[in-house]
Structure formats: structure tokens, C-alpha cells
Coordinates of C-alpha atoms in Angstrom, one line a residue:
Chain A
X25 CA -9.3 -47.2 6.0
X26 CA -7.2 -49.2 8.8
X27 CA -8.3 -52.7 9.0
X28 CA -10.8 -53.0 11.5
X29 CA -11.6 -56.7 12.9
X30 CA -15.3 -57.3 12.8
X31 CA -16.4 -57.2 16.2
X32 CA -19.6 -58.5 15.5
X33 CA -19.4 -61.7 13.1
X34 CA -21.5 -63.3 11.6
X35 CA -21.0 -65.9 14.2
X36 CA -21.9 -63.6 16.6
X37 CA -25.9 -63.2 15.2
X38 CA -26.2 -66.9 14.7
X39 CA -25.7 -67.2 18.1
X40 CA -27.1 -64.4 19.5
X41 CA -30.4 -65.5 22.1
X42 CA -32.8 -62.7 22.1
X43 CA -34.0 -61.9 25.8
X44 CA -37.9 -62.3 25.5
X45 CA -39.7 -59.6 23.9
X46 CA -41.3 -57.3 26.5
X47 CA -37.7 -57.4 28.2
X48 CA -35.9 -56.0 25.8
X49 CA -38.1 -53.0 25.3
X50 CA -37.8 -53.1 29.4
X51 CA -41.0 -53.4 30.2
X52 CA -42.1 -56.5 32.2
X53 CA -40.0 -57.8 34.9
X54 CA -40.3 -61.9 34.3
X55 CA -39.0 -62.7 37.6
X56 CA -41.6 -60.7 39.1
X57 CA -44.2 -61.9 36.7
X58 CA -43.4 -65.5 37.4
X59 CA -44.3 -65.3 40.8
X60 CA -47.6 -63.1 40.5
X61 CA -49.2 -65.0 37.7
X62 CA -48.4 -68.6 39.7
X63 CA -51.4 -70.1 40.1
X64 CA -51.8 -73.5 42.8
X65 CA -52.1 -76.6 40.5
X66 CA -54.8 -77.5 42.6
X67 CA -56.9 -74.4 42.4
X68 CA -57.2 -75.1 39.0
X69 CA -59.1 -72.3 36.7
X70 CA -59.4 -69.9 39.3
X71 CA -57.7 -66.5 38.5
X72 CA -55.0 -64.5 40.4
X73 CA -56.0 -61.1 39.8
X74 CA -52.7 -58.7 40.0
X75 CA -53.9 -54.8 40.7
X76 CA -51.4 -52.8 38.0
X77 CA -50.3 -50.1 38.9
X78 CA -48.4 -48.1 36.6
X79 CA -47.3 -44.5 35.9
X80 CA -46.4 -42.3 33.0
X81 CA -45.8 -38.9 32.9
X82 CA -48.8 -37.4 32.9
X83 CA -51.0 -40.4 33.0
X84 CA -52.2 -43.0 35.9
X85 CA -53.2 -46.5 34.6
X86 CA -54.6 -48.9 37.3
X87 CA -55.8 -52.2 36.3
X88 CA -57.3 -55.7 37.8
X89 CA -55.7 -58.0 35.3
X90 CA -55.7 -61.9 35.4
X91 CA -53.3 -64.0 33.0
X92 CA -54.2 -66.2 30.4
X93 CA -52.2 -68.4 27.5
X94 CA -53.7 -66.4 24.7
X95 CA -53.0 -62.9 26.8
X96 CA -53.7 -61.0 30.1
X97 CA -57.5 -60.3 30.7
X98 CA -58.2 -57.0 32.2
X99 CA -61.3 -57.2 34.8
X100 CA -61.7 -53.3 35.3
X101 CA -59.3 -50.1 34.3
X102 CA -58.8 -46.7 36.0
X103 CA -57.1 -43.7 34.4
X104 CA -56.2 -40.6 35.9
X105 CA -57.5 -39.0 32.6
X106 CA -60.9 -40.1 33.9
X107 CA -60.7 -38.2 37.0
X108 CA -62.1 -34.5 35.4
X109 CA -65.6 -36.4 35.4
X110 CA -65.3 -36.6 39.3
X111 CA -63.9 -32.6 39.4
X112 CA -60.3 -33.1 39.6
X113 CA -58.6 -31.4 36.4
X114 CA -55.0 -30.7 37.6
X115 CA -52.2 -32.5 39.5
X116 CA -53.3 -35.7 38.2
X117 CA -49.7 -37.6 38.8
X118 CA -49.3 -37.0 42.3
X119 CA -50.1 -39.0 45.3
X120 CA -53.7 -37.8 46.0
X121 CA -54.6 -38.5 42.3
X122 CA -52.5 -41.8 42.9
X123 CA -55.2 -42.6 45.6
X124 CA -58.1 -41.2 43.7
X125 CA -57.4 -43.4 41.2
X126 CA -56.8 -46.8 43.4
X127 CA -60.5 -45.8 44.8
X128 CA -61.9 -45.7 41.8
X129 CA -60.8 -48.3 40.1
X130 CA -61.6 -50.6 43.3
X131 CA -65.3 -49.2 43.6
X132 CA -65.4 -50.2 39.6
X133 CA -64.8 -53.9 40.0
X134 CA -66.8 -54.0 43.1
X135 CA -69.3 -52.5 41.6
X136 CA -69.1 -54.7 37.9
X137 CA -69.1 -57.9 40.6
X138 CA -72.1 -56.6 42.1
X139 CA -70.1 -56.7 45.4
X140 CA -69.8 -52.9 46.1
X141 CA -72.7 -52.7 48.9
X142 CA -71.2 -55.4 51.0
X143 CA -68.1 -53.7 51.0
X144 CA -67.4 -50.0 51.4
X145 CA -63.9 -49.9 52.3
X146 CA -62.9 -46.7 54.5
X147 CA -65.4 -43.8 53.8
X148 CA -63.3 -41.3 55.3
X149 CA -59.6 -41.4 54.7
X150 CA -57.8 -41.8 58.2
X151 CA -54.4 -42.5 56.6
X152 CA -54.3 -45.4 58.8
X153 CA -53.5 -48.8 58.1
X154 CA -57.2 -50.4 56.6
X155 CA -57.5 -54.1 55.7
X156 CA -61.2 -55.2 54.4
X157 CA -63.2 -57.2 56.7
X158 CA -64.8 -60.4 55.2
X159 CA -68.7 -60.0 55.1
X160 CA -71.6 -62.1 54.9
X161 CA -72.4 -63.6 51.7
X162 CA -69.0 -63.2 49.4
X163 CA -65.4 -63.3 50.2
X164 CA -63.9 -60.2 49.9
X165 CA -61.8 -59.7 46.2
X166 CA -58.3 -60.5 46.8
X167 CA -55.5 -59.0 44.7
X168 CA -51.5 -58.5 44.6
X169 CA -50.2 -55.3 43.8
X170 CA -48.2 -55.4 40.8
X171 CA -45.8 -52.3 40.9
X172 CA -43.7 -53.1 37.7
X173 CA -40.2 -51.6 37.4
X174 CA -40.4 -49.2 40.2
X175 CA -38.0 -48.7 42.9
X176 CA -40.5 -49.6 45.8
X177 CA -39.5 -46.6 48.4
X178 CA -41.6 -45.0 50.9
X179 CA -43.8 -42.4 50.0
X180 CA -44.1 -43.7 46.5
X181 CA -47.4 -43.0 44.3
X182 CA -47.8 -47.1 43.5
X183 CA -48.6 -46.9 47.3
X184 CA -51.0 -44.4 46.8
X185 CA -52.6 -46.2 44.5
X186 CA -52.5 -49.3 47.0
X187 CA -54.0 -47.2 49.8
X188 CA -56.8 -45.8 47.2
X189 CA -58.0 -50.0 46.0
X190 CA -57.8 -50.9 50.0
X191 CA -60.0 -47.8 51.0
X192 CA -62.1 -49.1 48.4
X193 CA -62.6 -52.3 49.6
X194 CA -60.2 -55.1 48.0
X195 CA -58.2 -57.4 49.3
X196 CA -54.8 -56.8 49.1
X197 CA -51.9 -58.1 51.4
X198 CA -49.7 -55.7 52.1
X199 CA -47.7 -53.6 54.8
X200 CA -47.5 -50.5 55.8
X201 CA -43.7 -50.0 56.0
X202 CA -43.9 -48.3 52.5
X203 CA -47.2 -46.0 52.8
X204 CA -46.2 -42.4 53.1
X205 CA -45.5 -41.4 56.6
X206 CA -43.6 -44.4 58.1
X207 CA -41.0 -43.6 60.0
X208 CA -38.1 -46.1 60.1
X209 CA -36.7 -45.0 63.4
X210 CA -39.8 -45.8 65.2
X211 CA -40.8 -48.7 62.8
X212 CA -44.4 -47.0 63.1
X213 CA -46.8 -45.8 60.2
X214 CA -47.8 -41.9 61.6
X215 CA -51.4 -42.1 59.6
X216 CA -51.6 -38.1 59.9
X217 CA -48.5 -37.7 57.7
X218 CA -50.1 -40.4 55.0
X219 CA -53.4 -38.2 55.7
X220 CA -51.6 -35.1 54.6
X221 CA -50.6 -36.8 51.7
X222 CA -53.8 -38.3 50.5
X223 CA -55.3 -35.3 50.6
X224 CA -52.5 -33.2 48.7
X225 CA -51.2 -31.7 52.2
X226 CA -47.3 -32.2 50.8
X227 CA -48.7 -30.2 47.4
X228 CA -50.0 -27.8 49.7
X229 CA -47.4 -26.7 52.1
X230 CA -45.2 -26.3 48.9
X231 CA -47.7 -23.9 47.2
X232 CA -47.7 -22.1 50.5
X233 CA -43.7 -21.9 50.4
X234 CA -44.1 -20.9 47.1
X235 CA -46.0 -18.5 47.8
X236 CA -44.3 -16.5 50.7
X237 CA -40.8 -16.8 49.0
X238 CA -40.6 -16.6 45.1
X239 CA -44.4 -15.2 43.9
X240 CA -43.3 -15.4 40.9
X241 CA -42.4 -19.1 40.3
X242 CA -46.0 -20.2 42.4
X243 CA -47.6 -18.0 39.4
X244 CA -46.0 -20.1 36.3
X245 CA -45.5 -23.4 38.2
X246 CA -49.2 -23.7 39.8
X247 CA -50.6 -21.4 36.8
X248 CA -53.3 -24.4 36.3
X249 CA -54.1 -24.6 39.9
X250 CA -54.6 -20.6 40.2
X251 CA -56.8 -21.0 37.2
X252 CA -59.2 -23.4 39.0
X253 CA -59.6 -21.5 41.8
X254 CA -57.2 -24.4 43.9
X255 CA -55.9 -22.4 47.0
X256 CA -53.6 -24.1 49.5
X257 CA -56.4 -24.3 52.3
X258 CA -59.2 -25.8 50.0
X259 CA -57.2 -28.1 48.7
X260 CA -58.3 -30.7 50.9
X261 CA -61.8 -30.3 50.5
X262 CA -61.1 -30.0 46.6
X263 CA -59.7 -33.9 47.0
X264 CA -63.3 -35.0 49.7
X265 CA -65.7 -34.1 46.7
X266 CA -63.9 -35.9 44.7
X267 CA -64.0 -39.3 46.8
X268 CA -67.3 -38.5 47.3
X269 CA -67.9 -38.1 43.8
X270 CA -66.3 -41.4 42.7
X271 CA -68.0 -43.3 45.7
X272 CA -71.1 -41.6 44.0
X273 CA -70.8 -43.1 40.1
X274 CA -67.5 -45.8 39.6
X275 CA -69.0 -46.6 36.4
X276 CA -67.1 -46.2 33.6
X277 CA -68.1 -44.5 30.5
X278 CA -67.9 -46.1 27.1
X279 CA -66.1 -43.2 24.5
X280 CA -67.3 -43.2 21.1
X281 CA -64.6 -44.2 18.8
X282 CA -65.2 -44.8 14.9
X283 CA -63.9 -48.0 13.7
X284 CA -60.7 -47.8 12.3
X285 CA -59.5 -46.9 9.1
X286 CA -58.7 -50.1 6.8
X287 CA -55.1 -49.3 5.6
X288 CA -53.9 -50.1 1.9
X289 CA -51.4 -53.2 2.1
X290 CA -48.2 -52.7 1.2
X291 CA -46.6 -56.4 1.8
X292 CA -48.3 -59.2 0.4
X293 CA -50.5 -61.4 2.8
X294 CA -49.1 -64.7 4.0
X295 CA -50.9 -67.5 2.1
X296 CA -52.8 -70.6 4.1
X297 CA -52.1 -74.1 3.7
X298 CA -54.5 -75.0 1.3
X299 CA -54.3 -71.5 -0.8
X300 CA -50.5 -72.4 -1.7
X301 CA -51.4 -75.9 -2.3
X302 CA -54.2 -74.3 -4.8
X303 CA -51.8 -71.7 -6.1
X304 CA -49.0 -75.1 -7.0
X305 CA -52.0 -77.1 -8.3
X306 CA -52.4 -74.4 -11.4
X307 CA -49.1 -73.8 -11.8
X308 CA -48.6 -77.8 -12.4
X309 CA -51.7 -77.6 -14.7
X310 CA -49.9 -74.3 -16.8
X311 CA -46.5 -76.3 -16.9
X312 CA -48.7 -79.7 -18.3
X313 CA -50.8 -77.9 -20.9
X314 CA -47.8 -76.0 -22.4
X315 CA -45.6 -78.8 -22.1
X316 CA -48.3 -80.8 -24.4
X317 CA -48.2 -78.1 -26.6
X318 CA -44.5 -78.1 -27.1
X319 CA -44.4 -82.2 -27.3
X320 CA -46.9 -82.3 -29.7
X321 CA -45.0 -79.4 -31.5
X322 CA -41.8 -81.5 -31.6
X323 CA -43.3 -85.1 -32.5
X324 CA -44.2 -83.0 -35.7
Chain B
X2 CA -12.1 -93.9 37.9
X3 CA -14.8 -95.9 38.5
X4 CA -18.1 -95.2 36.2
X5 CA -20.2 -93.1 38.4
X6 CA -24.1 -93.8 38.5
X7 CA -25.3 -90.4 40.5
X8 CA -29.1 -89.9 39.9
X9 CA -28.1 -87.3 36.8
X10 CA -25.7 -89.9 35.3
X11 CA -25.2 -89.3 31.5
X12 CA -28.2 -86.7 31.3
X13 CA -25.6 -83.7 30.0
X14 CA -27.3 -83.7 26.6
X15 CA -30.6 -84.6 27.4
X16 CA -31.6 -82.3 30.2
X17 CA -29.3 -79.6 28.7
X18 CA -31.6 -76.7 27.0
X19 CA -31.9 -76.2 23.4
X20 CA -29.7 -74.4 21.3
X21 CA -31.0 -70.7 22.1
X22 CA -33.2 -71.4 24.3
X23 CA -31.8 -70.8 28.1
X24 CA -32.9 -68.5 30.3
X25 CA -36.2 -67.8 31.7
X26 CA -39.0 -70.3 30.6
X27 CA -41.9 -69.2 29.0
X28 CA -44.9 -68.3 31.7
X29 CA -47.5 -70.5 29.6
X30 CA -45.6 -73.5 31.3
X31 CA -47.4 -72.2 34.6
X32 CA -50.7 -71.1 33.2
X33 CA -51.8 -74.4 32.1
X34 CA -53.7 -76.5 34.5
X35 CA -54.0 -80.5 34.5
X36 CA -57.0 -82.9 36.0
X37 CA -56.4 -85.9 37.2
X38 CA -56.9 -88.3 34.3
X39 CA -55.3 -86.6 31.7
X40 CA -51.9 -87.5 29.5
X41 CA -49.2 -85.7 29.9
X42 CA -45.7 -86.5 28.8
X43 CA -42.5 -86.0 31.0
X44 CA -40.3 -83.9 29.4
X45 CA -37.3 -82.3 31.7
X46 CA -36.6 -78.9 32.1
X47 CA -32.9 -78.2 33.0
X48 CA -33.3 -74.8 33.8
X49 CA -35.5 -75.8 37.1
X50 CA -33.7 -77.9 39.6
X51 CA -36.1 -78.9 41.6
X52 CA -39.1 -81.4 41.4
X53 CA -37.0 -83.3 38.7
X54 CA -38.0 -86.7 38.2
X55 CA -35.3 -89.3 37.3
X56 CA -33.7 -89.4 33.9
X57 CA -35.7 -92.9 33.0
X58 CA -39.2 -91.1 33.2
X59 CA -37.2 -88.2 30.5
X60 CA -40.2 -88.7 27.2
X61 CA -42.1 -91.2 29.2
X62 CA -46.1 -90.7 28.5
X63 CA -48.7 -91.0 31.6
X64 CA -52.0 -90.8 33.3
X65 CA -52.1 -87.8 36.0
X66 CA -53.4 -89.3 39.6
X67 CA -52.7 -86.6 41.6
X68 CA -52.6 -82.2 41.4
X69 CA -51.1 -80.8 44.5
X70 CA -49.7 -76.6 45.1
X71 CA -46.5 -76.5 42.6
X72 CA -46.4 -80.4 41.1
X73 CA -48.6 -82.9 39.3
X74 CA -48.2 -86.6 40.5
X75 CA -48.0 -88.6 37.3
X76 CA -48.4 -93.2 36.6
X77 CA -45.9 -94.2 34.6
X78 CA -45.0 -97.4 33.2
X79 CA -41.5 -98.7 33.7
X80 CA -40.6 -102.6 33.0
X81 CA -38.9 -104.5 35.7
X82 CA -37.1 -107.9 35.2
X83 CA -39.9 -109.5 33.7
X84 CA -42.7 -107.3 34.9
X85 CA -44.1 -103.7 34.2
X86 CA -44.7 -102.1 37.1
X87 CA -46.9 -98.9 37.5
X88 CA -44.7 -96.2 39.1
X89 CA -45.9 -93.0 40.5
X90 CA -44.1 -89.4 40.4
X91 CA -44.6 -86.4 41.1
X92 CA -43.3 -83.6 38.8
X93 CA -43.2 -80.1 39.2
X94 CA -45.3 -78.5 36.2
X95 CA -42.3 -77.2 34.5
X96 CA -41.3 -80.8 33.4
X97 CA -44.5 -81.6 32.3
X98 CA -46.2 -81.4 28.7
X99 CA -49.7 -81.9 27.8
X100 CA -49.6 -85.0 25.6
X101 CA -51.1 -85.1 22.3
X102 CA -51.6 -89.3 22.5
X103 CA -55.7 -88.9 23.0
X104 CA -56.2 -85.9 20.9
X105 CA -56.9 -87.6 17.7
X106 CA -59.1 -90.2 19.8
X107 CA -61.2 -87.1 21.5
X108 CA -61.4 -85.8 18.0
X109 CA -62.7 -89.0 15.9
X110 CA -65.1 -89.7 19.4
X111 CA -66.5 -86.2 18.8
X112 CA -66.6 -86.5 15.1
X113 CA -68.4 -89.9 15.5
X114 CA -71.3 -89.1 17.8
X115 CA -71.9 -85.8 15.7
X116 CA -72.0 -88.5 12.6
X117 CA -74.4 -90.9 14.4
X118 CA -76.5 -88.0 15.6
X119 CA -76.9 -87.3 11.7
X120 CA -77.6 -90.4 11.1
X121 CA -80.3 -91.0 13.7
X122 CA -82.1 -88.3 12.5
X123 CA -81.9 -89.6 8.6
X124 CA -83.1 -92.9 9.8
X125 CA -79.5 -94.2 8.3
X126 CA -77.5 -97.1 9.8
X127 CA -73.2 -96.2 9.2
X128 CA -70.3 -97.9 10.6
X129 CA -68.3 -95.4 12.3
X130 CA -65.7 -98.0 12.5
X131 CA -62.2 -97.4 11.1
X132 CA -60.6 -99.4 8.2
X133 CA -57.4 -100.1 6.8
X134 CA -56.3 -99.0 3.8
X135 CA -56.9 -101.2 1.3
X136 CA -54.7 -102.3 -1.6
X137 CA -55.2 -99.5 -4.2
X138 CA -57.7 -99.8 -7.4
X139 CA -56.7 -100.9 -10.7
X140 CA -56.3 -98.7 -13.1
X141 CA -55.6 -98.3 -17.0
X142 CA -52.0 -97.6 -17.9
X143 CA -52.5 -94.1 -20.6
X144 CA -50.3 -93.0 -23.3
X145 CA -47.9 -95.8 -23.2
X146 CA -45.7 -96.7 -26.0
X147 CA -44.4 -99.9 -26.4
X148 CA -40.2 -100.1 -27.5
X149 CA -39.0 -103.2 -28.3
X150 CA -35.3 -103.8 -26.9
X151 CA -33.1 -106.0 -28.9
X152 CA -29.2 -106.6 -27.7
X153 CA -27.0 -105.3 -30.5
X154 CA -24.3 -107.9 -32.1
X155 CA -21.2 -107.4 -30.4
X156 CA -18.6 -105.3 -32.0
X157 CA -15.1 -106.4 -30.9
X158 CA -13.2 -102.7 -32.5
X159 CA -15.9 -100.0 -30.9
X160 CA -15.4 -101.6 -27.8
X161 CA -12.1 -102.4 -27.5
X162 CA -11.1 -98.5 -28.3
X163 CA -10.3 -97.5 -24.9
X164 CA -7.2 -99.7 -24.9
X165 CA -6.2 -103.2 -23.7

């Protein structure tokens, strides 16, 4: 073999600085983070909540989180998994689900804070731009969206989750230069284009495309929809019943889990302070009493 | 050239970030929150420019007077001439430490009314008070042998051997 200088020496590791953990598996943006999680000096103890927002592939996760030294506390979760309870089984990453999921996880905490009376939020989704109004009693709850690693564009589903926790009644500063349905020409939100979309309209038209030009591929590609019954025109009721629905019962459901399975050890456990001390405390007592027995042996 | 005495004079190895350590700050820095009253020990943070006090106040200890949005105003002693004076900063949290100077104080207070609670309830009178160690107990010397050391006569050929 052709000598080959070492690229990386051993010089190289010693000096190597890790980027912090949850960076290098690319998942939290400190920069970001910093400036969320700031809290005033001189507003002490009292939480920033962040609503998270983020999506997997076939999963939702919506959360009203507040940061902590020993960890992040999570106030209230949604998941899009959750929304077959309120009658929608299919489509559950797209924008409508997006929203669904926003309202539900804002009637939660509204409801856990005993706050969800005073503040309904927008019954009916107009698709235009609704900022809560503070009531009576209590301040409305305040949160900052937290989008995570996504490329904030118009139209994307992070908004619809946005649109689905302000329809819902928090308090979250925002603009609508990202909802769907903005037109940067005209610098103006059209609220019946962000309609359509909260109520699947864009999933519709393309099942009607579908439809008319390639049967076939509307079979296999909305096979689950078909199956439900989920025509293009009922679509939008399909996505009212389920608002209604989650306006009805936000609460979430406790799943029966059994406690986990204690797994054997296979490295051994670290030792406490005063265990080792113990553990060096006998050995000094073995060394003594065989060292006695070989002194005396010798002085005979 | 003449010496130079800029506000960061001579602070390249002391406001310089330790040996792996650059980059982002950890966000526990931010999280933690300070009344007024409490010790906290200046400890600067090169990798945030702004809100840094002076290099003198670098491992000074004081009381907090004052909490406003970003920074904590901190009373620190600093001698002048033939006086200490009583000098007020502010600091911006990423330069500041919780000091552990009262810890051991809060600790032994705690510990002590606990004890004297006890003690109440017994009917018992202790001193809670602190004492010096003492000088230690006597104590019997075991297992010693005594050897008797006696010079040996000088022997002028055994040590003359290495050569002269």
C-alpha cells in the first residue's frame, strides 16, 4: 500500500470541539432557540411558552413548551395521530390536518388553564386574519411560534398549524404575509384562498383533476380517501365536523401503557462516592490481614 | 510604541474562551434568574461583546442591586488610594455566575434552626456555635520496637576503596 499521510491525526481529535449535541444530529437551531427561550431579567420566573410546531412524515406534533435548566416542560401536546377520535382518518399531514391540529392543541391548554370559555377563538374559519381579543378576567395566553428547521415559505403547513392555535384562541404575534393565500404582488392576504386551504379545497381540486384526467392514478393515490367515502365536494364538510368535534371534547386521553420492561445490565453500574470509598476501605483491610499473615510467617 | 491602556488592555488571556469551548454559550446562562440581594461573581464571557464590564470587576464577587430586561446591576468593591469604594455595574447575564460564597452559610443556618427546633422540643439547651479544630488527642504509640543506633568505629581501608 502507497503511503498515505494521515489526514486525521491524532492531533486532529484532541482538538476537535464538538458542536453541541442536538446540533449535530441537526435538530435544534441554537440561534433560534436563544432568542425564543430569552426570558426579561426582570420578569423573573414567569415562563415564555413557545407553540412547536413540527412535522414528520406522517405525523403532526404540536406542543406549548416552556424551558427549564433541568429540561423543556411541555404544558399541553397535539398529535395528528389523535385526530381519528374527532373523525378524520386520512390526509393527516396536509394543511387542513395542519390546522386541525393547531385548534386542538390550543382548545387543550385553554381548556387545562380553565380559560377556554372566555376565549373561543374564530368559530367558523374565515381564513382571515384573527388575533384574540383580551377579555375580562385573564389575559389572553401568549405564545411564539417555534417552526424549527423549516424553510418559512408561504403556504407552509407550520402556518396551518399557526392559523389552527389563533382560531383557537392564543395569543400569538404573527403576520399574515406567510398564511396561504397571500399574494406578494398585492402585499394582501386573499382569506378565501387560505379558506380553501383550511378546509382541504387545494386536496380537492387535485382529486377532481385526478379524476377527469388519469382515473386510474385517483384510484391508487386517494385509495384511502375512496374507502371512507371522502368525495371532492364533501370534503369540506368532512373537515366542519371535525372542528366541531374538537371544539366539542379537547381533552386528551390518557393511553394505557404497561410499565416498561426492566432490561438485564450488560455494563457495570457507575459506583457513588461513598460506595468506592467502601469498596477501597475492604480492600485495605484484605491487603492488612494478609500482610500480617505473611509478616508473622516471615518473623518465624 | 507607547504601552496602550484601551479599556481591553492585556485581557487576551483572560477574556479569551476556554480551550474547546467557543462557539455558542450554553442557554442555562439565560434561564437562570437573579433577585436583588443575591451574590453573584463576575466572570467575563468573550464570546458576548456587549454589556462587558471592565477587566478589574473580571472574578470580583458582589451583591445584586438592580434586575433590568437583558442585564443585572451588580455592588462591587474596588479599593481606591486609601479607600474602598462601593462601585456599581451593570452586567449583562452572560457575564454573571451565581456565587457559591453564602451557600455553605444558607446551609449551616438551615441545618441550625432544624437542630434547635429538635432541641426545643427535647427540652435540650446546644450551642450551635462553630469551633475550631482543636489540637488532636493523645494517643498510645502500638507495635513499636525500639533499635538502638550506635556509630560504627571508623574503618580507614572500606572507606577509602573508591580511590584517593
Amino acid at each position: 500500500m502507497p503511503f498515505v499521510k494521515a489526514q486525521k491525526t491524532n492531533a486532529y481529535f484532541k482538538r476537535f470541539q464538538v458542536k453541541f449535541k442536538r446540533r449535530r444530529e441537526g435538530k435544534t437551531d441554537y440561534r433560534a432557540r436563544n432568542r425564543l427561550i430569552n426570558q426579561d431579567k426582570n420578569k423573573y420566573n414567569t415562563p415564555k411558552y413557545r407553540l412547536v410546531a413540527r412535522f414528520t412524515n406522517k405525523d403532526i406534533v404540536a406542543q406549548i413548551v416552556h424551558a427549564s435548566i433541568s429540561g423543556d416542560i411541555v404544558l399541553a401536546a397535539a398529535y395528528a395521530h389523535e385526530l381519528p377520535r374527532y373523525g378524520l382518518e386520512v390526509g393527516l399531514t396536509n394543511y387542513a390536518a395542519a390546522y386541525c391540529v393547531g385548534l386542538l392543541l390550543a382548545r387543550r391548554t385553554l381548556k387545562q388553564l380553565e380559560m377556554d370559555d372566555e376565549y373561543q377563538g374564530n368559530v367558523e374559519a374565515t381564513g382571515e386574519d384573527f388575533t384574540v381579543e383580551p377579555g375580562e378576567t385573564r389575559r389572553p395566553f401568549r405564545a411564539l411560534l417555534d417552526v424549527g428547521l423549516v424553510k418559512t415559505t408561504t403556504g407552509n403547513r407550520v402556518f396551518g398549524v399557526l392559523k389552527g392555535a389563533l382560531d383557537g384562541g392564543i395569543d400569538i404575534p404573527h403576520s399574515e404575509k406567510r398564511f396561504a393565500g397571500f399574494n406578494k404582488d398585492s402585499k394582501q392576504l386573499d382569506p378565501e384562498v387560505h379558506r380553501k386551504y383550511i378546509y382541504g379545497g387545494h386536496v380537492a381540486a387535485y382529486m377532481r383533476t385526478l379524476m377527469e384526467d388519469e382515473p386510474e392514478k385517483y384510484q391508487s393515490h386517494f385509495s384511502e380517501f375512496i374507502k371512507r367515502g371522502f368525495e371532492p365536494d364533501n370534503i369540506e364538510g368532512m373537515y366542519k365536523k371535525v372542528h366541531a368535534a374538537i371544539r366539542a371534547n379537547p381533552e386528551a386521553k390518557k393511553s394505557e401503557k404497561a410499565p416498561p420492561k426492566e432490561h438485564k445490565r450488560y455494563n457495570l453500574k457507575k459506583l457513588s462516592y461513598e460506595e468506592r470509598k467502601a469498596k477501597l476501605i475492604d480492600r485495605l483491610k484484605a491487603l492488612n490481614s494478609v500482610a500480617g499473615a505473611d509478616d508473622s510467617d516471615e518473623e518465624d | 510604541m507607547p504601552a496602550g491602556h484601551g479599556v481591553r488592555a492585556r485581557t487576551r488571556d483572560s477574556f479569551s474562551r476556554p480551550f474547546r469551548k467557543k462557539g455558542y454559550i450554553p442557554l442555562s446562562t439565560y434561564l437562570r434568574t437573579y433577585k436583588i440581594g443575591d451574590h453573584v461573581d463576575v466572570k467575563v464571557n468573550g464570546a458576548v461583546h456587549k454589556g462587558m464590564p471592565h477587566k478589574f470587576y473580571h472574578g470580583r464577587t458582589g451583591r445584586v442591586w438592580n434586575v433590568t430586561k437583558r442585564a443585572i446591576g451588580v455592588e462591587v468593591n474596588k479599593q481606591v488610594g486609601n479607600r474602598i469604594i462601593r462601585k456599581r455595574i451593570h452586567v449583562r447575564v452572560e457575564h454573571v455566575q451565581p456565587s457559591r460564597c453564602t451557600e455553605e452559610f444558607k446551609l449551616r443556618k438551615l441545618k441550625n434552626d432544624q437542630l434547635k427546633a429538635e432541641a426545643k422540643a427535647k427540652g435540650e439547651i446546644i450551642s450551635t456555635k462553630r469551633q475550631p479544630e482543636g489540637p488532636k488527642p493523645g494517643f498510645m504509640v502500638e507495635g513499636a520496637t525500639l533499635e538502638t543506633v550506635t556509630p560504627i568505629p571508623y574503618d580507614v581501608v572500606n572507606d577509602l576503596k573508591g580511590g584517593y
